Short mmCIF file of C-alpha atoms in Angstrom, two decimals:
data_model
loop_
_atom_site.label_atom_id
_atom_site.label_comp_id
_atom_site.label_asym_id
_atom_site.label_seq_id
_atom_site.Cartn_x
_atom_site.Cartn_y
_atom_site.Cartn_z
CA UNK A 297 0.00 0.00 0.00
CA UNK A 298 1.26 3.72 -0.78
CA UNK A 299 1.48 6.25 1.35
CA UNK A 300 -1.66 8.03 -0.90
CA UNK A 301 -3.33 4.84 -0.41
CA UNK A 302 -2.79 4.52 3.08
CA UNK A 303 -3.83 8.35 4.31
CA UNK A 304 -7.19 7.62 2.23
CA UNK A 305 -8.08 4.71 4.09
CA UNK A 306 -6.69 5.18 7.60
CA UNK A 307 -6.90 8.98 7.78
CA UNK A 308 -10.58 8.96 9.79
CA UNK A 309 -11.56 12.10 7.64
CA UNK A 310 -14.47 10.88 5.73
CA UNK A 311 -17.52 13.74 5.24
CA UNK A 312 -18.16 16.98 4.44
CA UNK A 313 -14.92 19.78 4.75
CA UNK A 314 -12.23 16.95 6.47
CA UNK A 315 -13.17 14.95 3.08
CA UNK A 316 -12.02 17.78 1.31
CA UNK A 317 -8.94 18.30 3.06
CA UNK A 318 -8.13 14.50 3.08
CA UNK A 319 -8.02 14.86 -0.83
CA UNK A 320 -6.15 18.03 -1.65
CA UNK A 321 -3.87 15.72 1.21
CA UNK A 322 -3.48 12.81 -0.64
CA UNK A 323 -2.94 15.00 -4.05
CA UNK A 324 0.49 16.25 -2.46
CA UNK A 325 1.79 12.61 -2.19
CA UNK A 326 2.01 13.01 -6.59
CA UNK A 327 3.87 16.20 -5.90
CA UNK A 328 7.81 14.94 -7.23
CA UNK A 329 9.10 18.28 -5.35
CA UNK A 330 6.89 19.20 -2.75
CA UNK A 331 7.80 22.38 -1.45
CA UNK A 332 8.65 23.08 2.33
CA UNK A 333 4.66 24.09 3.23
CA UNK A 334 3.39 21.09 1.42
CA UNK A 335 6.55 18.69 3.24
CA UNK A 336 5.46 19.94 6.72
CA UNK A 337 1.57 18.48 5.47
CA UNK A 338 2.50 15.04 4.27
CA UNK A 339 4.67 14.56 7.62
CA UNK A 340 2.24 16.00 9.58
CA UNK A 341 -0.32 13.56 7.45
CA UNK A 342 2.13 10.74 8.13
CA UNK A 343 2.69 11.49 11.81
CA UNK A 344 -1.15 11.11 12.18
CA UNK A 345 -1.46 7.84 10.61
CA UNK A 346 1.18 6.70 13.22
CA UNK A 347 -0.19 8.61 16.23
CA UNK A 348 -4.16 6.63 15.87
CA UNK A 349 -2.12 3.76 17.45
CA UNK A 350 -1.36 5.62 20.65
CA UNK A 351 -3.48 7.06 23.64
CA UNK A 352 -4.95 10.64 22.67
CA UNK A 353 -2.75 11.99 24.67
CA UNK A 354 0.21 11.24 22.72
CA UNK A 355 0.06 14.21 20.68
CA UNK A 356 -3.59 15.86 21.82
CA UNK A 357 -2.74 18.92 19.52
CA UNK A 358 -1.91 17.11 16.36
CA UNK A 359 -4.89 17.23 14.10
CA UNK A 360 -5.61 20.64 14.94
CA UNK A 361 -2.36 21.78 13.52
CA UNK A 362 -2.20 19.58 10.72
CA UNK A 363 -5.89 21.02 9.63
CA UNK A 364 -4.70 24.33 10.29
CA UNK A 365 -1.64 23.81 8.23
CA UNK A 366 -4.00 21.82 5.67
CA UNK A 367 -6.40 25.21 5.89
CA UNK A 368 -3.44 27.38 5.38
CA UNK A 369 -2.41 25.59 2.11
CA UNK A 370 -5.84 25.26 0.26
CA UNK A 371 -8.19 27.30 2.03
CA UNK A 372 -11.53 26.14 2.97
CA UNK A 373 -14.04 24.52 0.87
CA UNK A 374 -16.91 26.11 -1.25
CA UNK A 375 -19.93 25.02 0.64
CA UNK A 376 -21.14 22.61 -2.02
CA UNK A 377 -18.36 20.57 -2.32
CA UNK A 378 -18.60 20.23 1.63
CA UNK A 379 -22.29 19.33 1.55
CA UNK A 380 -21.66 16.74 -1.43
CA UNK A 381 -19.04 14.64 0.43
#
């Protein structure tokens, strides 16, 4: 399984705006030179796929930064694409 393939399935972001910000994820693992913005995403990406095997506690702060550095990088969705997910 790929990395791509792997956020998809095990990232836990399935409806509405986190859908939309797992995909614009998972487009950066075709990027051949991401640069350092879109680096800090797929390790912060990674680093969550790791951390859903440990307490909560482990890193309580985690998805909250990576969707703020995931909001920083693509914005937020238009409405409809949130409500179509």
């Amino acid at each position: 399984m790929t990395p791509k393939e792997e956020w998809l399935q095990y990232s836990g972001w399935i409806s509405g705006e986190e859908a939309w910000l797992r995909d614009r994820i998972a487009s950066l693992f075709d990027i051949e030179s991401p640069n350092e913005a879109q680096q800090q995403l797929l390790h912060m990406a990674s680093l969550r796929l790791t951390l859903l095997d440990l307490p909560s506690a482990a890193y309580p702060n985690q998805e909250r930064e990576l969707r703020a550095l995931a909001e920083a990088e693509f914005g937020l969705p238009p409405e409809e694409d949130c409500a179509t997910s």
